[in-house]
Tab-separated table of N, CA and C in Angstrom:
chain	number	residue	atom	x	y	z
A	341	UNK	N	83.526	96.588	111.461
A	341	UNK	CA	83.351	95.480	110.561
A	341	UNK	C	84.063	95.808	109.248
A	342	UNK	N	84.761	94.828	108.585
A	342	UNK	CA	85.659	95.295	107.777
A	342	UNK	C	84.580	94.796	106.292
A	343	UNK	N	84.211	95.476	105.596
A	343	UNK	CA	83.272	95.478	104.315
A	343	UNK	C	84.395	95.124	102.979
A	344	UNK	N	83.766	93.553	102.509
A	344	UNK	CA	84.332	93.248	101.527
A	344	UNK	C	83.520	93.612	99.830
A	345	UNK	N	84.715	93.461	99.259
A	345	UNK	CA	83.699	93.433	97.879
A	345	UNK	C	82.724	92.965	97.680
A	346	UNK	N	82.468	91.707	97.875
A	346	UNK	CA	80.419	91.314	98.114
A	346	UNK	C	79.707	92.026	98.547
A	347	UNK	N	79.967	92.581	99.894
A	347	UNK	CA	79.444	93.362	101.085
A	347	UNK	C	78.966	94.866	99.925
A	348	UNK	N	79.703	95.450	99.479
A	348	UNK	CA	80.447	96.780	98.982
A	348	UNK	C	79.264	96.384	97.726
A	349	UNK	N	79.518	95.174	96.975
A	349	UNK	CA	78.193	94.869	96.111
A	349	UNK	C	76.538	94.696	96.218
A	350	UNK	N	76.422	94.218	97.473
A	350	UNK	CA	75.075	94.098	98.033
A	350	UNK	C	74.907	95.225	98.311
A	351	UNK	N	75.429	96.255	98.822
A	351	UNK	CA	75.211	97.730	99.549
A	351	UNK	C	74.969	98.428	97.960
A	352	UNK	N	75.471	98.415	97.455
A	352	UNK	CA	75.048	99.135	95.661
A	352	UNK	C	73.685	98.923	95.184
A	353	UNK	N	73.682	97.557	95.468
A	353	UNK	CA	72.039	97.039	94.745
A	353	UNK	C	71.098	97.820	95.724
A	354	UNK	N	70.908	97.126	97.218
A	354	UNK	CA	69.732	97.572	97.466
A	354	UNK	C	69.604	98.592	98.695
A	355	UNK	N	70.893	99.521	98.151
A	355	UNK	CA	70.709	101.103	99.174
A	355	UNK	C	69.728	101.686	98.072
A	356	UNK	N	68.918	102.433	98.914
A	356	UNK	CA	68.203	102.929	98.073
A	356	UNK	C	68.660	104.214	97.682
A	357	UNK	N	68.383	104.753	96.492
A	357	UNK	CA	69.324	106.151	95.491
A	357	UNK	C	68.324	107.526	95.472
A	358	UNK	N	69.291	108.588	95.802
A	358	UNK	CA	70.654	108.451	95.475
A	358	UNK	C	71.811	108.177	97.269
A	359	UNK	N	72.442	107.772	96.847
A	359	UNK	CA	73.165	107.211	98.123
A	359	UNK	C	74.900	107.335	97.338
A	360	UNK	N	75.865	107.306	98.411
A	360	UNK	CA	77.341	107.086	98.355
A	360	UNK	C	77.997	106.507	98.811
A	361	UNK	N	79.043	105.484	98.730
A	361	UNK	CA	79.636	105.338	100.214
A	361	UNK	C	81.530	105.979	99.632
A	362	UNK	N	81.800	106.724	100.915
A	362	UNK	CA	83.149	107.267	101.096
A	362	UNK	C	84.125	106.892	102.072
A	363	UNK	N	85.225	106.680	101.505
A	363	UNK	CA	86.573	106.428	102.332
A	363	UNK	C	87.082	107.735	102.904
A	364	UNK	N	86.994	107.306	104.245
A	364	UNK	CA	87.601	108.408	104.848
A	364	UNK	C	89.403	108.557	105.142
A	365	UNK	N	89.596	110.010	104.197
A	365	UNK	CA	91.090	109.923	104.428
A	365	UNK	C	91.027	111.742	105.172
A	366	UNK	N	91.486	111.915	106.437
A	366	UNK	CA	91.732	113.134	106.995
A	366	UNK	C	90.129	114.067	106.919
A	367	UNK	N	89.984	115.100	106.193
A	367	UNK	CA	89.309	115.362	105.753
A	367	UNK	C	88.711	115.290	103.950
A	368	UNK	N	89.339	114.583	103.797
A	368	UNK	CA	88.887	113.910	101.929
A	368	UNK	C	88.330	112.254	102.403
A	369	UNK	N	86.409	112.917	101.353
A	369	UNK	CA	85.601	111.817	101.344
A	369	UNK	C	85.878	111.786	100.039
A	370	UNK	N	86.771	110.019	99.551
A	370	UNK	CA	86.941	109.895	98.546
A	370	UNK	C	86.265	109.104	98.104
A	371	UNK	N	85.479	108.795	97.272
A	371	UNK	CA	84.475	107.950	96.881
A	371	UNK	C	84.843	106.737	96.213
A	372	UNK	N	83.903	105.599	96.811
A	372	UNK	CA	84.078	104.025	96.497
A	372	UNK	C	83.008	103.736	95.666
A	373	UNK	N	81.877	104.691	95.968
A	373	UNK	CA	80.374	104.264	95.142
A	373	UNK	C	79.849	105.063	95.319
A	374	UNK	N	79.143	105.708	93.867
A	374	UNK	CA	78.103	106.791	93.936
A	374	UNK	C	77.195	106.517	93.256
A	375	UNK	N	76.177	106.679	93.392
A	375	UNK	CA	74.363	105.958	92.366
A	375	UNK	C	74.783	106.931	91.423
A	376	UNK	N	74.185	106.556	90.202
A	376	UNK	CA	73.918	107.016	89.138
A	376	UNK	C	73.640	108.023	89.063
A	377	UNK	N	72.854	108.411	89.811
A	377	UNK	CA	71.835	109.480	89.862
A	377	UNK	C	71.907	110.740	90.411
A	378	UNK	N	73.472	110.682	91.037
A	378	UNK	CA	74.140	111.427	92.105
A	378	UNK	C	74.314	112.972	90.941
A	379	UNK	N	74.969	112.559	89.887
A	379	UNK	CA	75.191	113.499	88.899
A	379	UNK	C	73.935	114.623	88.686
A	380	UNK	N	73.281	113.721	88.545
A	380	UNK	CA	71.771	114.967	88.290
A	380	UNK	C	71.504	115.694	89.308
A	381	UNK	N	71.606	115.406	90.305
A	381	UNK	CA	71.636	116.401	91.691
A	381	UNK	C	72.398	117.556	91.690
A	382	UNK	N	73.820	117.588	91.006
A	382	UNK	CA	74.021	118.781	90.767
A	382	UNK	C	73.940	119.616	89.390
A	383	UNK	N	73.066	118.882	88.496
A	383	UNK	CA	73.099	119.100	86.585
A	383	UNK	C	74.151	119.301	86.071
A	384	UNK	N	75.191	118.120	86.553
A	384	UNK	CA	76.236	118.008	85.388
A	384	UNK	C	76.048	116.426	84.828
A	385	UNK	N	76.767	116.346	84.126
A	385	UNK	CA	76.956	114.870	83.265
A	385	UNK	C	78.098	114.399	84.271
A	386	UNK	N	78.054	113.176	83.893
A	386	UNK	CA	78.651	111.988	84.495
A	386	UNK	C	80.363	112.571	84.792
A	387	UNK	N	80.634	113.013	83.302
A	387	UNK	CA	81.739	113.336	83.379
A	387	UNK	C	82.572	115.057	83.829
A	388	UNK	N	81.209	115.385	84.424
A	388	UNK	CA	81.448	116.989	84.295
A	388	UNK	C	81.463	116.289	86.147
A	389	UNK	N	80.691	115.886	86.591
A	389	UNK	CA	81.004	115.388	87.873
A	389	UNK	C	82.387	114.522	88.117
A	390	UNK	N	82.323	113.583	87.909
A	390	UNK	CA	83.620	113.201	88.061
A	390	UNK	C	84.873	113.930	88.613
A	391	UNK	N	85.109	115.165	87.445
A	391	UNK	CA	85.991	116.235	87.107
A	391	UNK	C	86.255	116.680	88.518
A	392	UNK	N	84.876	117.252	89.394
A	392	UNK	CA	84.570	118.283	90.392
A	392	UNK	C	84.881	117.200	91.160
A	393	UNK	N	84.157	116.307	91.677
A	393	UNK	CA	84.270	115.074	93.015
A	393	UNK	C	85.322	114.046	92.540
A	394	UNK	N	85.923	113.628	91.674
A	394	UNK	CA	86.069	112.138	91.333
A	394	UNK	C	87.498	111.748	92.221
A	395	UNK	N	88.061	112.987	93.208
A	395	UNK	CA	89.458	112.603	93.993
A	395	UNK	C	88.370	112.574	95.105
A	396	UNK	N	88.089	113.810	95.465
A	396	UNK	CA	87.295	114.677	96.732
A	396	UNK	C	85.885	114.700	96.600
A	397	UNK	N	84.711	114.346	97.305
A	397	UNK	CA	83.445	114.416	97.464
A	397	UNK	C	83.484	116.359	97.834
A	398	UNK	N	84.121	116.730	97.983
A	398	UNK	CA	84.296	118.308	99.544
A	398	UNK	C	84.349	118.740	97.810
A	399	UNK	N	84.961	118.718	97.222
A	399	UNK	CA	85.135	119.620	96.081
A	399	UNK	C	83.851	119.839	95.427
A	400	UNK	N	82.703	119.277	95.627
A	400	UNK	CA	81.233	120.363	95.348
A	400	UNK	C	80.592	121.104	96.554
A	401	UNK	N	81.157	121.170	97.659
A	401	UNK	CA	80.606	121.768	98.799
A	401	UNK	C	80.942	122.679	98.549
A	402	UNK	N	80.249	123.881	98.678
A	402	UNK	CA	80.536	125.399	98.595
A	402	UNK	C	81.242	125.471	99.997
A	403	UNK	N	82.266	126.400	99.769
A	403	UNK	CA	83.428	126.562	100.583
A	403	UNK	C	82.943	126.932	101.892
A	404	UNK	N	81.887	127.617	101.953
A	404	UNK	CA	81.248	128.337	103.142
A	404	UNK	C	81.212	127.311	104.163
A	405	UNK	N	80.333	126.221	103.723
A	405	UNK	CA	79.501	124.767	104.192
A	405	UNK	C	81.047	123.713	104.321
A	406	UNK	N	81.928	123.850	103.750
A	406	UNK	CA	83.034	122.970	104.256
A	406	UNK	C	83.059	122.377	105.660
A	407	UNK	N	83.178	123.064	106.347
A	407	UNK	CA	83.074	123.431	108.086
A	407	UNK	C	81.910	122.533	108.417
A	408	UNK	N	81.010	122.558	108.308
A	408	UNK	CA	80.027	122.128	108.100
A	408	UNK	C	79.878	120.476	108.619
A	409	UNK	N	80.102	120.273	106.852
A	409	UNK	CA	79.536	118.953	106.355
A	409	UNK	C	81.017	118.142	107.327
A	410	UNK	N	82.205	118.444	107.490
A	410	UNK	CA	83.376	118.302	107.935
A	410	UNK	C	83.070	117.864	109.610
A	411	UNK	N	82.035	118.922	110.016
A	411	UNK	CA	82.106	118.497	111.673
A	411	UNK	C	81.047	117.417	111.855
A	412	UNK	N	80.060	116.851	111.087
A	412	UNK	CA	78.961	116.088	111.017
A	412	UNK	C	80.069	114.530	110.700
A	413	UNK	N	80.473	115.254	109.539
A	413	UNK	CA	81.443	113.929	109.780
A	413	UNK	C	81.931	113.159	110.711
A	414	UNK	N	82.881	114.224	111.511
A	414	UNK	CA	83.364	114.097	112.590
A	414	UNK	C	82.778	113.773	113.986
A	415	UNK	N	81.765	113.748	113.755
A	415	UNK	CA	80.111	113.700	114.787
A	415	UNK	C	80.145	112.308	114.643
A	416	UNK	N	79.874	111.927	113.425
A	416	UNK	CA	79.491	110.718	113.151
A	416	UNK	C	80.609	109.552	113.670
A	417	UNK	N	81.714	109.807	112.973
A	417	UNK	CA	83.125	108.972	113.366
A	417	UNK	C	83.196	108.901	114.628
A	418	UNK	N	82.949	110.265	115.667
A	418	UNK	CA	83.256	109.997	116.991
A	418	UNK	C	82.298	109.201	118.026
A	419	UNK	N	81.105	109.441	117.260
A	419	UNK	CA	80.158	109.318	118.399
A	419	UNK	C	79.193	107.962	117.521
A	420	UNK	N	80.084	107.441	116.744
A	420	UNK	CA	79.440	106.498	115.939
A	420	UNK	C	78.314	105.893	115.725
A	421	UNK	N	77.338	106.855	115.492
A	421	UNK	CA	76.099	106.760	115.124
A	421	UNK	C	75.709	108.026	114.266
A	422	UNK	N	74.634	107.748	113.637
A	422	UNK	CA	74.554	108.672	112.207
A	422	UNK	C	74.208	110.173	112.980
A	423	UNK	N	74.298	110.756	111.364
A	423	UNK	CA	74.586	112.260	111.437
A	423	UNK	C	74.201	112.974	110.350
A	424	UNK	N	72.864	114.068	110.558
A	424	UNK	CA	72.840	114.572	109.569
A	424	UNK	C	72.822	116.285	109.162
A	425	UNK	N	72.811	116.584	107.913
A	425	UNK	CA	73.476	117.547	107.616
A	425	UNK	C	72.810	118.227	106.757
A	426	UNK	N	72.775	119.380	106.744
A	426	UNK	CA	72.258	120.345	105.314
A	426	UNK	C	73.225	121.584	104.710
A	427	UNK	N	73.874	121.860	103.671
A	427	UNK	CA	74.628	122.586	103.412
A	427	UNK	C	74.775	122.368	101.773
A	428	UNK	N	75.234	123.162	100.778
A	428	UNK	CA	74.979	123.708	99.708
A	428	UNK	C	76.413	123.031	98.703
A	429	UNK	N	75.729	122.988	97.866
A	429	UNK	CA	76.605	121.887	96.468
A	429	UNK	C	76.252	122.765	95.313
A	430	UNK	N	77.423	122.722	94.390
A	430	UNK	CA	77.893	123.423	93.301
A	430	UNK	C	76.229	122.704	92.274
A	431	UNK	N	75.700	123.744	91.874
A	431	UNK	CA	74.940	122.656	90.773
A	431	UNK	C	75.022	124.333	89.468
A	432	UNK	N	75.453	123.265	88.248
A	432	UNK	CA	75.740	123.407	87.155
A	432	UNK	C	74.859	124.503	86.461
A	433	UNK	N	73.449	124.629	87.008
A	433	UNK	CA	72.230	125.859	86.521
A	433	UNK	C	71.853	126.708	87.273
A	434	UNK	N	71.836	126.055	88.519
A	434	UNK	CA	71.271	127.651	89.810
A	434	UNK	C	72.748	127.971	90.416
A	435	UNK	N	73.545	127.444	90.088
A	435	UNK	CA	75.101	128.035	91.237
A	435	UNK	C	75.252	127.223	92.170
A	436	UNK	N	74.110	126.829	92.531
A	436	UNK	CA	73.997	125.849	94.303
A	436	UNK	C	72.827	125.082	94.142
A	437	UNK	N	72.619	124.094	95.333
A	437	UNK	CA	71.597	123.844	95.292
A	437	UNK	C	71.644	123.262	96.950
A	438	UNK	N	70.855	123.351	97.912
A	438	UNK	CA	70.776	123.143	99.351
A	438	UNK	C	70.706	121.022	98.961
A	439	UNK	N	71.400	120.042	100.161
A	439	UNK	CA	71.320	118.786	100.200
A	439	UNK	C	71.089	119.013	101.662
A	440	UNK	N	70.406	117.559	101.916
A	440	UNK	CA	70.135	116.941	102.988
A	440	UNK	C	70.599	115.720	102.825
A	441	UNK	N	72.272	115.625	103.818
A	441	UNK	CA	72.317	113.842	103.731
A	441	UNK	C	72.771	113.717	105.064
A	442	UNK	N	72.323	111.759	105.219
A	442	UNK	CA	72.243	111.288	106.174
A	442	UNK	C	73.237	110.435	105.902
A	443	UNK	N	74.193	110.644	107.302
A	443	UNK	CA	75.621	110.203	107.368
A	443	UNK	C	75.630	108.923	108.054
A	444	UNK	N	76.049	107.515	107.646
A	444	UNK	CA	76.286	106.892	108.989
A	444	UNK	C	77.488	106.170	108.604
A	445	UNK	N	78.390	104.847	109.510
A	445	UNK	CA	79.323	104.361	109.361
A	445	UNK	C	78.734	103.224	108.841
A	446	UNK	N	79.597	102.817	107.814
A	446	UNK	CA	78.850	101.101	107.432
A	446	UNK	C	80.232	100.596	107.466
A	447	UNK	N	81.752	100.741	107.907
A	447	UNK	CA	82.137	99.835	108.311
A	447	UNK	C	84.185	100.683	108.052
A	448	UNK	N	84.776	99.566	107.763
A	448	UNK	CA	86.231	99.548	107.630
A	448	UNK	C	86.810	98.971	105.923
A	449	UNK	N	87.664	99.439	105.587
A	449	UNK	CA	88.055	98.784	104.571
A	449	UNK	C	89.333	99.027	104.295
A	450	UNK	N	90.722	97.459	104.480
A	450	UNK	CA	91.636	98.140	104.812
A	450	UNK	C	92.152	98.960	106.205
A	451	UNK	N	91.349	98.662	107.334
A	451	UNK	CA	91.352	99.516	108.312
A	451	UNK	C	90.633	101.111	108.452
A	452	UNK	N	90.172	101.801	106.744
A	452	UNK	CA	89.951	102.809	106.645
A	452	UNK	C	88.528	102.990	107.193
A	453	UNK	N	87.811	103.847	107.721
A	453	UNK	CA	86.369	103.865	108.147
A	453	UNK	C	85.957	104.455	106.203
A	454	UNK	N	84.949	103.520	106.400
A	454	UNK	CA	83.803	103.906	105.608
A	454	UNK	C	82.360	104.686	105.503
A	455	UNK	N	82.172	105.305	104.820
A	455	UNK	CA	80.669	106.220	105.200
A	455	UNK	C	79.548	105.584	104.240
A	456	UNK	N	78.658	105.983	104.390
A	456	UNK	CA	77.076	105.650	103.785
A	456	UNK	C	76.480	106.941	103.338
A	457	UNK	N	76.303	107.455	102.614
A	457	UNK	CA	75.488	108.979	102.778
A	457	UNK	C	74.364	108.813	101.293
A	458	UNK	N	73.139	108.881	102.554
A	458	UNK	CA	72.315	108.750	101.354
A	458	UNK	C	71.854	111.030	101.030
A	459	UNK	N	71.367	111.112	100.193
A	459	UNK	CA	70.866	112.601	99.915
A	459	UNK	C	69.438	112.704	99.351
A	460	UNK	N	69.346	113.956	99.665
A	460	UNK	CA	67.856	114.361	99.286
A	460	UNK	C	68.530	115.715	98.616
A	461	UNK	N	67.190	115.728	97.595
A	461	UNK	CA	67.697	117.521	97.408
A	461	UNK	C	66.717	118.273	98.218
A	462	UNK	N	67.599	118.920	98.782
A	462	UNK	CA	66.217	120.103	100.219
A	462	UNK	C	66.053	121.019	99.632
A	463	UNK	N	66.816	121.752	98.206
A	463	UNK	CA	66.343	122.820	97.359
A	463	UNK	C	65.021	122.425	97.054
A	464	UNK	N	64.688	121.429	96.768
A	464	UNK	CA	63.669	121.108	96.286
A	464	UNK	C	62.257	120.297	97.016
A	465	UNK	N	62.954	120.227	98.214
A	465	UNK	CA	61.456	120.194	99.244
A	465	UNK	C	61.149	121.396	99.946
A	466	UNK	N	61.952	122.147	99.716
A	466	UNK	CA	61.433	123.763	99.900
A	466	UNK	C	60.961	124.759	99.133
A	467	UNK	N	60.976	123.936	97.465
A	467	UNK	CA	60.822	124.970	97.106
A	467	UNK	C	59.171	125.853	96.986
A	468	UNK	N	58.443	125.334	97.791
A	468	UNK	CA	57.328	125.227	98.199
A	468	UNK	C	57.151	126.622	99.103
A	469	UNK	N	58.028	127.198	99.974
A	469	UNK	CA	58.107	128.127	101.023
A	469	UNK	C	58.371	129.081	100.153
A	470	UNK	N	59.819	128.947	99.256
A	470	UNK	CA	60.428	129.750	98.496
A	470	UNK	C	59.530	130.310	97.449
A	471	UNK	N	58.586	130.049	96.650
A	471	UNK	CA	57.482	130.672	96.161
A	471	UNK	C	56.682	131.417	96.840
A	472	UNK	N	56.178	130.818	97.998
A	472	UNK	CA	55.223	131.691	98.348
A	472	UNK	C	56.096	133.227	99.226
A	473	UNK	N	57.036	132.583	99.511
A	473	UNK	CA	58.088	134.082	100.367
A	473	UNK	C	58.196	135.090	98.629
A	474	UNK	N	58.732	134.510	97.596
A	474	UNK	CA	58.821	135.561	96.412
A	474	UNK	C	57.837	136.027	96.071
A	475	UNK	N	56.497	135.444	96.432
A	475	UNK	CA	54.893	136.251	96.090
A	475	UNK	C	54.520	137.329	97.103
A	476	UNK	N	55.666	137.625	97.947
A	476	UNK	CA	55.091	138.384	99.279
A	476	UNK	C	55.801	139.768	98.702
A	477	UNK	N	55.441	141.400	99.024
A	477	UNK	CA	55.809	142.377	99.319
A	477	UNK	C	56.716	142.756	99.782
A	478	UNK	N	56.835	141.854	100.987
A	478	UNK	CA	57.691	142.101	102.046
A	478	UNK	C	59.517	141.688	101.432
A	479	UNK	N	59.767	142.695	102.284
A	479	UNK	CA	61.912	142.151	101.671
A	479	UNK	C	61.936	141.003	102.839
A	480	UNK	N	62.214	140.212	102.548
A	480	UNK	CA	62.623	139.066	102.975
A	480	UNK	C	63.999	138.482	103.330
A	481	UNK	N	64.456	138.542	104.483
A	481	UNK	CA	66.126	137.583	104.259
A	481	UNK	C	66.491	136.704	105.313
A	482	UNK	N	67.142	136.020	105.294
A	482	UNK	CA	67.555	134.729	105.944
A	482	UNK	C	68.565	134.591	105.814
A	483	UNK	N	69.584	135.180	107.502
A	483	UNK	CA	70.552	134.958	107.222
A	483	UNK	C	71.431	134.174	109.102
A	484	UNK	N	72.452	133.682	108.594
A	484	UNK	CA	73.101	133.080	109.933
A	484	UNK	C	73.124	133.904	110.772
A	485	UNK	N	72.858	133.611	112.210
A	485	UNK	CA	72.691	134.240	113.222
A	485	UNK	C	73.827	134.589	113.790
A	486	UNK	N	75.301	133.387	113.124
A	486	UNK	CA	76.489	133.614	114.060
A	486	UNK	C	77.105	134.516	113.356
A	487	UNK	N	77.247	134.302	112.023
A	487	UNK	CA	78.512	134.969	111.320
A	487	UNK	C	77.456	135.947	110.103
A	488	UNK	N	76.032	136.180	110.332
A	488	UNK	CA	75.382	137.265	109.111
A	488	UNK	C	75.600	137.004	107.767
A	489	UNK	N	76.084	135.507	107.328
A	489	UNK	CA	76.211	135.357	105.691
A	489	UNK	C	74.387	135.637	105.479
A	490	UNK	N	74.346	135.932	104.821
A	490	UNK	CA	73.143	136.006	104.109
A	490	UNK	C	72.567	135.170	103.160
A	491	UNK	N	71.624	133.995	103.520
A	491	UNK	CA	71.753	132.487	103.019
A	491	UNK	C	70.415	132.436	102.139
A	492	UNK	N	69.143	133.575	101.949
A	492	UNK	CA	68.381	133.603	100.844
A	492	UNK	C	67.813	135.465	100.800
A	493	UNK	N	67.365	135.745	99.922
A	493	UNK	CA	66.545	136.542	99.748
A	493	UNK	C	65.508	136.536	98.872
A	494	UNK	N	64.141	136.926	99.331
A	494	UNK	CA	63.297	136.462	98.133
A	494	UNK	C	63.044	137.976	97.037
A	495	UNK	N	62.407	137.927	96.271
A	495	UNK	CA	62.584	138.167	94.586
A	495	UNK	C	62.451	140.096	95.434
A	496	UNK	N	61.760	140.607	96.222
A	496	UNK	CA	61.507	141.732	96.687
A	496	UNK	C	62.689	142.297	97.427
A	497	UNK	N	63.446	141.646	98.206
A	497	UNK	CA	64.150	142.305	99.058
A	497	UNK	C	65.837	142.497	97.845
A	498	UNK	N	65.711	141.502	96.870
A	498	UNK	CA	66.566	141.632	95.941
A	498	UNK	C	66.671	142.705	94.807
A	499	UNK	N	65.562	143.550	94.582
A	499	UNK	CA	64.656	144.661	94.272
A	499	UNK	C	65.493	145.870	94.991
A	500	UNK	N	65.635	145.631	96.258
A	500	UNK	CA	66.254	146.576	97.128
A	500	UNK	C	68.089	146.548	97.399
A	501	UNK	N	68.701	145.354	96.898
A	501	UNK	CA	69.561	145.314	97.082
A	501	UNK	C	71.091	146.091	96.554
């Protein structure tokens, strides 16, 4: 379905935020619409974001997670139905911060496929585990099973490091 400017306007008002929608070129999600609110997710200002995303959405993905957020994409486009994802964004005070977004197609524009991606911050619906793991004794770590990056440690095992 090819999404016109009305279309592109109604989808602003009542997606609920924070949400995006991106033009897909190769691997660059270049952005058509981002909520307001998108900025605070990683604690920069409007314009400190811009800077980082305002060609490339991929340019706050920590390089690791590229791969990643890239094949969900590609999940989504192929098998055209949504897709979701968790992997780590530049934020301005902790270094990173873990997202959860849900990918789907909302249409064409120009022939180009369009995306929908609404987000959650998952740093922050975890950070619930992440306290009580830093109140523990124990060294703690969490790391990928395929390739051993080492993706947390809590406040003890960092003690040891």
């Amino acid at each position: 379905m090819e999404i016109t400017d009305e279309m592109l306007n109604a989808i602003k008002i009542v997606s609920p935020a924070p949400n995006a929608v991106y033009k897909i070129c190769g691997d660059v999600l270049e952005p058509v619409f981002v909520s307001p609110d998108i900025p605070a997710l990683t604690g920069m200002s409007d314009e400190e974001f811009q800077a980082a995303a305002g060609a490339d959405a991929m340019g706050l993905v920590i390089p690791e997670d590229v791969s990643r957020v890239v094949a969900a994409v590609r999940k989504c486009l192929a098998a055209e139905k949504a897709a979701d994802v968790y992997y780590r964004i530049y934020h301005k005070e902790r270094g990173f911060d873990w997202v959860h977004a849900k990918i789907r197609i909302l249409g064409t524009r120009d022939g180009i496929p369009l995306l929908q991606v609404s987000y959650t911050n998952a740093t922050m619906e975890t950070d619930i585990y992440r306290k009580l793991l830093n109140r523990s004794a124990q060294a703690i770590y969490v790391c990928d099973c395929a390739t051993f990056e080492i993706l947390y440690t809590n406040v003890t095992a960092r003690k040891y490091s």
